PDB file of C-alpha atoms in Angstrom:
ATOM      1  CA  ASP A   1      16.675   7.681 -14.351  1.00 56.00           C
ATOM      2  CA  GLY A   2      14.898   6.182 -11.378  1.00 67.00           C
ATOM      3  CA  GLY A   3      14.252   2.491 -11.412  1.00 93.00           C
ATOM      4  CA  ILE A   4      15.159  -1.013 -10.390  1.00 96.00           C
ATOM      5  CA  THR A   5      18.177  -2.846 -11.697  1.00 96.00           C
ATOM      6  CA  GLN A   6      18.794  -6.548 -11.586  1.00 97.00           C
ATOM      7  CA  SER A   7      21.982  -8.213 -12.605  1.00 90.00           C
ATOM      8  CA  PRO A   8      22.908 -10.270 -14.397  1.00 91.00           C
ATOM      9  CA  LYS A   9      20.153 -10.774 -16.972  1.00 93.00           C
ATOM     10  CA  TYR A  10      21.143 -14.410 -17.492  1.00 95.00           C
ATOM     11  CA  LEU A  11      22.899 -16.602 -14.953  1.00 95.00           C
ATOM     12  CA  PHE A  12      24.103 -20.179 -15.244  1.00 94.00           C
ATOM     13  CA  ARG A  13      25.155 -22.324 -12.306  1.00 92.00           C
ATOM     14  CA  LYS A  14      25.962 -25.912 -11.556  1.00 92.00           C
ATOM     15  CA  GLU A  15      23.714 -27.874  -9.249  1.00 92.00           C
ATOM     16  CA  GLY A  16      24.812 -27.696  -5.636  1.00 91.00           C
ATOM     17  CA  GLN A  17      26.137 -24.145  -5.806  1.00 92.00           C
ATOM     18  CA  ASN A  18      24.616 -21.185  -4.025  1.00 94.00           C
ATOM     19  CA  VAL A  19      24.014 -18.141  -6.191  1.00 95.00           C
ATOM     20  CA  THR A  20      23.131 -14.556  -5.271  1.00 96.00           C
ATOM     21  CA  LEU A  21      20.924 -12.376  -7.444  1.00 96.00           C
ATOM     22  CA  SER A  22      21.316  -8.640  -7.227  1.00 96.00           C
ATOM     23  CA  CYS A  23      18.496  -6.095  -6.920  1.00 97.00           C
ATOM     24  CA  GLU A  24      19.063  -2.352  -6.511  1.00 97.00           C
ATOM     25  CA  GLN A  25      16.522   0.495  -6.559  1.00 97.00           C
ATOM     26  CA  ASN A  26      16.926   4.261  -6.506  1.00 96.00           C
ATOM     27  CA  LEU A  27      13.229   5.048  -6.140  1.00 93.00           C
ATOM     28  CA  ASN A  28      13.548   5.611  -2.399  1.00 92.00           C
ATOM     29  CA  HIS A  29      10.957   2.880  -1.846  1.00 92.00           C
ATOM     30  CA  ASP A  30      10.734   1.243   1.550  1.00 90.00           C
ATOM     31  CA  ALA A  31       9.302  -2.107   0.469  1.00 92.00           C
ATOM     32  CA  MET A  32      11.073  -4.594  -1.774  1.00 94.00           C
ATOM     33  CA  TYR A  33      10.062  -8.004  -3.093  1.00 95.00           C
ATOM     34  CA  TRP A  34      11.361 -11.109  -4.790  1.00 97.00           C
ATOM     35  CA  TYR A  35       9.135 -13.187  -7.062  1.00 97.00           C
ATOM     36  CA  ARG A  36       9.710 -16.343  -8.969  1.00 97.00           C
ATOM     37  CA  GLN A  37       8.016 -16.865 -12.342  1.00 96.00           C
ATOM     38  CA  ASP A  38       7.602 -20.231 -14.018  1.00 93.00           C
ATOM     39  CA  PRO A  39       5.661 -20.819 -17.246  1.00 83.00           C
ATOM     40  CA  GLY A  40       1.941 -20.925 -16.544  1.00 76.00           C
ATOM     41  CA  GLN A  41       2.427 -20.253 -12.824  1.00 80.00           C
ATOM     42  CA  GLY A  42       2.189 -16.500 -12.631  1.00 88.00           C
ATOM     43  CA  LEU A  43       4.295 -14.710 -10.045  1.00 94.00           C
ATOM     44  CA  ARG A  44       4.936 -16.359  -6.694  1.00 94.00           C
ATOM     45  CA  LEU A  45       6.283 -14.381  -3.763  1.00 94.00           C
ATOM     46  CA  ILE A  46       9.548 -15.611  -2.264  1.00 96.00           C
ATOM     47  CA  TYR A  47      10.431 -12.927   0.301  1.00 96.00           C
ATOM     48  CA  TYR A  48       9.534  -9.323   0.957  1.00 93.00           C
ATOM     49  CA  SER A  49      10.917  -6.548   3.086  1.00 93.00           C
ATOM     50  CA  GLN A  50       8.938  -3.610   4.400  1.00 89.00           C
ATOM     51  CA  ILE A  51      11.899  -1.767   5.869  1.00 89.00           C
ATOM     52  CA  VAL A  52      15.647  -2.017   6.289  1.00 93.00           C
ATOM     53  CA  ASN A  53      16.839  -4.885   8.502  1.00 95.00           C
ATOM     54  CA  ASP A  54      13.451  -6.597   8.344  1.00 93.00           C
ATOM     55  CA  PHE A  55      12.008  -9.152   5.946  1.00 95.00           C
ATOM     56  CA  GLN A  56       9.247 -11.763   5.834  1.00 93.00           C
ATOM     57  CA  LYS A  57       8.836 -15.084   4.087  1.00 94.00           C
ATOM     58  CA  GLY A  58       6.492 -15.226   1.152  1.00 92.00           C
ATOM     59  CA  ASP A  59       4.663 -18.246  -0.185  1.00 91.00           C
ATOM     60  CA  ILE A  60       7.695 -20.174  -1.464  1.00 95.00           C
ATOM     61  CA  ALA A  61      10.634 -19.147   0.769  1.00 97.00           C
ATOM     62  CA  GLU A  62      12.147 -22.613   1.232  1.00 96.00           C
ATOM     63  CA  GLY A  63      15.619 -22.843  -0.299  1.00 96.00           C
ATOM     64  CA  TYR A  64      16.037 -19.062  -0.503  1.00 98.00           C
ATOM     65  CA  SER A  65      17.542 -16.402   1.748  1.00 97.00           C
ATOM     66  CA  VAL A  66      17.632 -12.608   1.661  1.00 98.00           C
ATOM     67  CA  SER A  67      19.144  -9.647   3.446  1.00 97.00           C
ATOM     68  CA  ARG A  68      18.150  -5.991   3.666  1.00 97.00           C
ATOM     69  CA  GLU A  69      21.099  -4.078   5.038  1.00 97.00           C
ATOM     70  CA  LYS A  70      20.462  -1.018   2.891  1.00 96.00           C
ATOM     71  CA  LYS A  71      17.265   0.590   1.688  1.00 96.00           C
ATOM     72  CA  GLU A  72      18.440   0.434  -1.907  1.00 97.00           C
ATOM     73  CA  SER A  73      19.478  -3.212  -1.999  1.00 98.00           C
ATOM     74  CA  PHE A  74      17.671  -6.540  -1.518  1.00 98.00           C
ATOM     75  CA  PRO A  75      19.832  -9.449  -2.700  1.00 98.00           C
ATOM     76  CA  LEU A  76      18.393 -12.943  -3.033  1.00 97.00           C
ATOM     77  CA  THR A  77      20.468 -16.072  -2.490  1.00 97.00           C
ATOM     78  CA  VAL A  78      19.284 -19.257  -4.134  1.00 96.00           C
ATOM     79  CA  THR A  79      20.759 -22.027  -2.046  1.00 94.00           C
ATOM     80  CA  SER A  80      21.562 -25.589  -2.959  1.00 90.00           C
ATOM     81  CA  ALA A  81      18.536 -26.604  -0.887  1.00 90.00           C
ATOM     82  CA  GLN A  82      16.180 -25.170  -3.523  1.00 91.00           C
ATOM     83  CA  LYS A  83      15.092 -28.227  -5.455  1.00 91.00           C
ATOM     84  CA  ASN A  84      14.035 -26.541  -8.687  1.00 92.00           C
ATOM     85  CA  PRO A  85      16.001 -23.291  -8.924  1.00 95.00           C
ATOM     86  CA  THR A  86      15.780 -22.801 -12.677  1.00 96.00           C
ATOM     87  CA  ALA A  87      13.326 -19.934 -13.173  1.00 96.00           C
ATOM     88  CA  PHE A  88      12.852 -16.267 -13.994  1.00 97.00           C
ATOM     89  CA  TYR A  89      13.386 -14.132 -10.885  1.00 98.00           C
ATOM     90  CA  LEU A  90      11.801 -10.697 -10.578  1.00 98.00           C
ATOM     91  CA  CYS A  91      12.575  -8.046  -8.014  1.00 98.00           C
ATOM     92  CA  ALA A  92      10.056  -5.298  -7.250  1.00 96.00           C
ATOM     93  CA  SER A  93       9.647  -2.325  -4.964  1.00 95.00           C
ATOM     94  CA  MET A  94       6.782  -0.261  -3.614  1.00 91.00           C
ATOM     95  CA  ARG A  95       6.330   2.923  -1.611  1.00 84.00           C
ATOM     96  CA  ARG A  96       5.447   2.237   1.993  1.00 71.00           C
ATOM     97  CA  GLU A  97       2.597   4.686   2.347  1.00 59.00           C
ATOM     98  CA  GLY A  98      -0.881   3.494   1.493  1.00 57.00           C
ATOM     99  CA  LEU A  99      -1.989   1.483  -1.485  1.00 63.00           C
ATOM    100  CA  GLY A 100       0.288   1.515  -4.429  1.00 80.00           C
ATOM    101  CA  GLU A 101       1.719  -0.175  -7.429  1.00 89.00           C
ATOM    102  CA  GLN A 102       4.787  -2.338  -7.545  1.00 92.00           C
ATOM    103  CA  TYR A 103       7.659  -1.445  -9.844  1.00 94.00           C
ATOM    104  CA  PHE A 104       9.520  -4.393 -11.309  1.00 97.00           C
ATOM    105  CA  GLY A 105      13.092  -4.831 -12.396  1.00 97.00           C
ATOM    106  CA  PRO A 106      13.980  -6.470 -15.719  1.00 97.00           C
ATOM    107  CA  GLY A 107      14.486  -9.878 -14.107  1.00 97.00           C
ATOM    108  CA  THR A 108      17.236 -12.481 -13.954  1.00 97.00           C
ATOM    109  CA  ARG A 109      16.849 -15.786 -15.745  1.00 96.00           C
ATOM    110  CA  LEU A 110      18.651 -18.433 -13.709  1.00 96.00           C
ATOM    111  CA  THR A 111      19.523 -21.802 -15.199  1.00 95.00           C
ATOM    112  CA  VAL A 112      20.920 -24.529 -12.973  1.00 94.00           C
ATOM    113  CA  THR A 113      22.233 -27.717 -14.550  1.00 92.00           C
TER     114      THR A 113
ATOM    115  CA  GLY B   1      -2.942 -18.751   0.877  1.00 51.00           C
ATOM    116  CA  GLN B   2      -5.624 -16.647  -0.686  1.00 56.00           C
ATOM    117  CA  GLN B   3      -5.874 -17.022  -4.419  1.00 76.00           C
ATOM    118  CA  VAL B   4      -7.295 -15.100  -7.287  1.00 88.00           C
ATOM    119  CA  MET B   5      -8.326 -17.284 -10.198  1.00 93.00           C
ATOM    120  CA  GLN B   6      -7.776 -15.860 -13.639  1.00 96.00           C
ATOM    121  CA  ILE B   7      -9.354 -17.084 -16.874  1.00 96.00           C
ATOM    122  CA  PRO B   8      -8.734 -17.870 -19.609  1.00 97.00           C
ATOM    123  CA  GLN B   9      -5.128 -19.019 -19.415  1.00 95.00           C
ATOM    124  CA  TYR B  10      -4.590 -18.328 -23.114  1.00 96.00           C
ATOM    125  CA  GLN B  11      -6.466 -16.292 -25.710  1.00 97.00           C
ATOM    126  CA  HIS B  12      -5.623 -15.955 -29.373  1.00 97.00           C
ATOM    127  CA  VAL B  13      -7.460 -13.327 -31.404  1.00 98.00           C
ATOM    128  CA  GLN B  14      -7.372 -11.770 -34.810  1.00 98.00           C
ATOM    129  CA  GLU B  15      -6.276  -8.166 -34.843  1.00 98.00           C
ATOM    130  CA  GLY B  16      -9.340  -5.983 -34.415  1.00 98.00           C
ATOM    131  CA  GLU B  17     -11.253  -8.471 -32.275  1.00 98.00           C
ATOM    132  CA  ASP B  18     -12.078  -7.772 -28.657  1.00 98.00           C
ATOM    133  CA  PHE B  19     -10.471  -9.536 -25.695  1.00 98.00           C
ATOM    134  CA  THR B  20     -11.519 -10.029 -22.086  1.00 98.00           C
ATOM    135  CA  THR B  21      -9.760 -11.608 -19.122  1.00 98.00           C
ATOM    136  CA  TYR B  22     -11.475 -12.325 -15.820  1.00 98.00           C
ATOM    137  CA  CYS B  23     -10.239 -12.478 -12.273  1.00 97.00           C
ATOM    138  CA  ASN B  24     -12.335 -14.221  -9.617  1.00 96.00           C
ATOM    139  CA  SER B  25     -12.062 -14.775  -5.890  1.00 92.00           C
ATOM    140  CA  SER B  26     -14.155 -16.749  -3.409  1.00 88.00           C
ATOM    141  CA  THR B  27     -13.635 -13.998  -0.843  1.00 88.00           C
ATOM    142  CA  THR B  28     -14.100 -10.254  -0.924  1.00 89.00           C
ATOM    143  CA  LEU B  29     -11.125  -8.494  -2.436  1.00 88.00           C
ATOM    144  CA  SER B  30      -9.778  -5.351  -0.805  1.00 86.00           C
ATOM    145  CA  ASN B  31      -8.600  -4.024  -4.137  1.00 88.00           C
ATOM    146  CA  ILE B  32      -7.389  -5.261  -7.498  1.00 93.00           C
ATOM    147  CA  GLN B  33      -4.397  -4.263  -9.563  1.00 94.00           C
ATOM    148  CA  TRP B  34      -3.759  -5.164 -13.202  1.00 97.00           C
ATOM    149  CA  TYR B  35      -0.341  -5.618 -14.773  1.00 97.00           C
ATOM    150  CA  LYS B  36       0.874  -6.325 -18.310  1.00 98.00           C
ATOM    151  CA  GLN B  37       3.994  -8.301 -19.119  1.00 97.00           C
ATOM    152  CA  ARG B  38       5.285  -8.204 -22.673  1.00 96.00           C
ATOM    153  CA  PRO B  39       7.073 -11.336 -23.940  1.00 94.00           C
ATOM    154  CA  GLY B  40      10.560 -11.392 -22.443  1.00 91.00           C
ATOM    155  CA  GLY B  41       9.776  -8.384 -20.288  1.00 94.00           C
ATOM    156  CA  HIS B  42       8.717  -7.597 -16.766  1.00 96.00           C
ATOM    157  CA  PRO B  43       5.260  -6.773 -15.363  1.00 97.00           C
ATOM    158  CA  VAL B  44       4.171  -3.170 -15.699  1.00 97.00           C
ATOM    159  CA  PHE B  45       1.382  -1.689 -13.621  1.00 95.00           C
ATOM    160  CA  LEU B  46      -1.759  -0.733 -15.542  1.00 97.00           C
ATOM    161  CA  ILE B  47      -4.360   0.263 -12.982  1.00 96.00           C
ATOM    162  CA  GLN B  48      -5.778  -0.211  -9.491  1.00 94.00           C
ATOM    163  CA  LEU B  49      -9.468  -0.629  -8.639  1.00 95.00           C
ATOM    164  CA  VAL B  50     -10.661  -0.068  -5.088  1.00 92.00           C
ATOM    165  CA  LYS B  51     -14.375   0.732  -5.034  1.00 95.00           C
ATOM    166  CA  SER B  52     -17.261  -1.662  -5.519  1.00 96.00           C
ATOM    167  CA  GLY B  53     -18.576  -1.456  -9.084  1.00 97.00           C
ATOM    168  CA  GLU B  54     -15.699   0.756 -10.184  1.00 97.00           C
ATOM    169  CA  VAL B  55     -15.077   1.131 -13.923  1.00 98.00           C
ATOM    170  CA  LYS B  56     -11.966   2.762 -15.328  1.00 98.00           C
ATOM    171  CA  LYS B  57     -10.891   3.252 -18.917  1.00 98.00           C
ATOM    172  CA  GLN B  58      -7.517   3.697 -20.531  1.00 97.00           C
ATOM    173  CA  LYS B  59      -7.975   4.262 -24.274  1.00 97.00           C
ATOM    174  CA  ARG B  60      -9.082   0.830 -25.575  1.00 98.00           C
ATOM    175  CA  LEU B  61      -8.783  -0.853 -22.159  1.00 98.00           C
ATOM    176  CA  THR B  62     -11.742  -1.026 -19.759  1.00 98.00           C
ATOM    177  CA  PHE B  63     -11.298  -2.291 -16.212  1.00 98.00           C
ATOM    178  CA  GLN B  64     -14.182  -3.279 -13.966  1.00 98.00           C
ATOM    179  CA  PHE B  65     -14.468  -4.243 -10.306  1.00 97.00           C
ATOM    180  CA  GLY B  66     -17.521  -6.273  -9.387  1.00 97.00           C
ATOM    181  CA  GLU B  67     -20.260  -4.974  -7.137  1.00 96.00           C
ATOM    182  CA  ALA B  68     -19.450  -7.627  -4.545  1.00 95.00           C
ATOM    183  CA  LYS B  69     -15.703  -7.017  -4.952  1.00 94.00           C
ATOM    184  CA  LYS B  70     -15.168 -10.681  -5.737  1.00 94.00           C
ATOM    185  CA  ASN B  71     -14.329 -10.351  -9.399  1.00 96.00           C
ATOM    186  CA  SER B  72     -12.723  -8.040 -11.891  1.00 97.00           C
ATOM    187  CA  SER B  73     -12.277  -7.904 -15.636  1.00 98.00           C
ATOM    188  CA  LEU B  74     -10.060  -6.297 -18.238  1.00 98.00           C
ATOM    189  CA  HIS B  75     -11.570  -5.740 -21.674  1.00 98.00           C
ATOM    190  CA  ILE B  76      -9.600  -4.625 -24.714  1.00 98.00           C
ATOM    191  CA  THR B  77     -11.550  -3.260 -27.650  1.00 98.00           C
ATOM    192  CA  ALA B  78     -10.219  -3.801 -31.174  1.00 98.00           C
ATOM    193  CA  THR B  79      -6.965  -5.498 -30.256  1.00 98.00           C
ATOM    194  CA  GLN B  80      -3.702  -4.495 -31.861  1.00 98.00           C
ATOM    195  CA  THR B  81      -0.429  -6.397 -32.145  1.00 97.00           C
ATOM    196  CA  THR B  82       0.982  -4.110 -29.467  1.00 97.00           C
ATOM    197  CA  ASP B  83      -1.496  -5.650 -27.000  1.00 98.00           C
ATOM    198  CA  VAL B  84       0.359  -8.970 -27.070  1.00 98.00           C
ATOM    199  CA  GLY B  85       1.504 -10.117 -23.651  1.00 97.00           C
ATOM    200  CA  THR B  86       0.381 -11.663 -20.396  1.00 97.00           C
ATOM    201  CA  TYR B  87      -2.147  -9.791 -18.306  1.00 98.00           C
ATOM    202  CA  PHE B  88      -2.124 -10.391 -14.567  1.00 97.00           C
ATOM    203  CA  CYS B  89      -4.554  -9.378 -11.888  1.00 96.00           C
ATOM    204  CA  ALA B  90      -3.275  -9.054  -8.343  1.00 93.00           C
ATOM    205  CA  GLU B  91      -4.875  -8.493  -4.982  1.00 89.00           C
ATOM    206  CA  GLN B  92      -3.165  -6.195  -2.524  1.00 80.00           C
ATOM    207  CA  ASN B  93      -3.550  -6.552   1.210  1.00 66.00           C
ATOM    208  CA  SER B  94      -3.779 -10.271   0.879  1.00 55.00           C
ATOM    209  CA  GLY B  95      -3.432 -12.187   4.107  1.00 57.00           C
ATOM    210  CA  GLY B  96      -3.832  -9.040   6.150  1.00 60.00           C
ATOM    211  CA  SER B  97      -0.577  -7.501   4.970  1.00 64.00           C
ATOM    212  CA  ASN B  98      -0.667  -4.103   3.306  1.00 67.00           C
ATOM    213  CA  TYR B  99       2.448  -4.967   1.385  1.00 76.00           C
ATOM    214  CA  LYS B 100       1.722  -8.306  -0.199  1.00 83.00           C
ATOM    215  CA  LEU B 101       0.294  -8.852  -3.631  1.00 87.00           C
ATOM    216  CA  THR B 102      -1.211 -12.164  -4.663  1.00 88.00           C
ATOM    217  CA  PHE B 103      -1.102 -12.582  -8.412  1.00 92.00           C
ATOM    218  CA  GLY B 104      -3.378 -14.588 -10.638  1.00 93.00           C
ATOM    219  CA  LYS B 105      -1.672 -16.942 -13.075  1.00 93.00           C
ATOM    220  CA  GLY B 106      -2.258 -14.551 -15.933  1.00 95.00           C
ATOM    221  CA  THR B 107      -3.851 -14.618 -19.367  1.00 97.00           C
ATOM    222  CA  LEU B 108      -1.518 -14.817 -22.330  1.00 96.00           C
ATOM    223  CA  LEU B 109      -2.908 -12.829 -25.245  1.00 98.00           C
ATOM    224  CA  THR B 110      -1.614 -13.390 -28.752  1.00 98.00           C
ATOM    225  CA  VAL B 111      -2.832 -11.323 -31.695  1.00 98.00           C
ATOM    226  CA  ASN B 112      -2.751 -12.470 -35.291  1.00 96.00           C
ATOM    227  CA  PRO B 113      -2.134  -9.498 -37.594  1.00 94.00           C
TER     228      PRO B 113
END
């Protein structure tokens, strides 16, 4: 089955700790994305990557970091500098060529206390 | 950044009633995508509209792109309980990037059986 996997589904951390969320895709897509979803706020773009070893900040990148060492993987680190890290995090991917849809993973719900 | 405004934020209907959500922009949109997110789930692509005045149908769902490409709508005829979820519009090519999507805040549809 082709798709996007995110793990874990639920994640709990203490305030002040960095945490890394996993995102893997086997769709052979070039572009990958991280979104944050809060109630009533829609989806806000954190970071995106068009190609391996390259990534760009989205609209709310502060307090987050990413890497893109492999085409299949785009991990997101939520650092202690992120003031309100509790949220639902969605990873997505898209083919590079032309206009196209984004495919989303199942998401990781992060709770920081 | 560029925004697409989506209304209403919430809509509750009786099963069998129609439902419409609207997406508006102050600037010309390059194209519009629509996604559906079931409660507890992740967004799933429904359709993409590119041409001015375009109308596309998927069974009970009708999607329209305005003549000026500044607005779009999703209309569901005779809602069913399976239609429950949040419907998002999203503009691709926002900010000059072919890879970025800017999402509206979504319309949460609930259906009373």
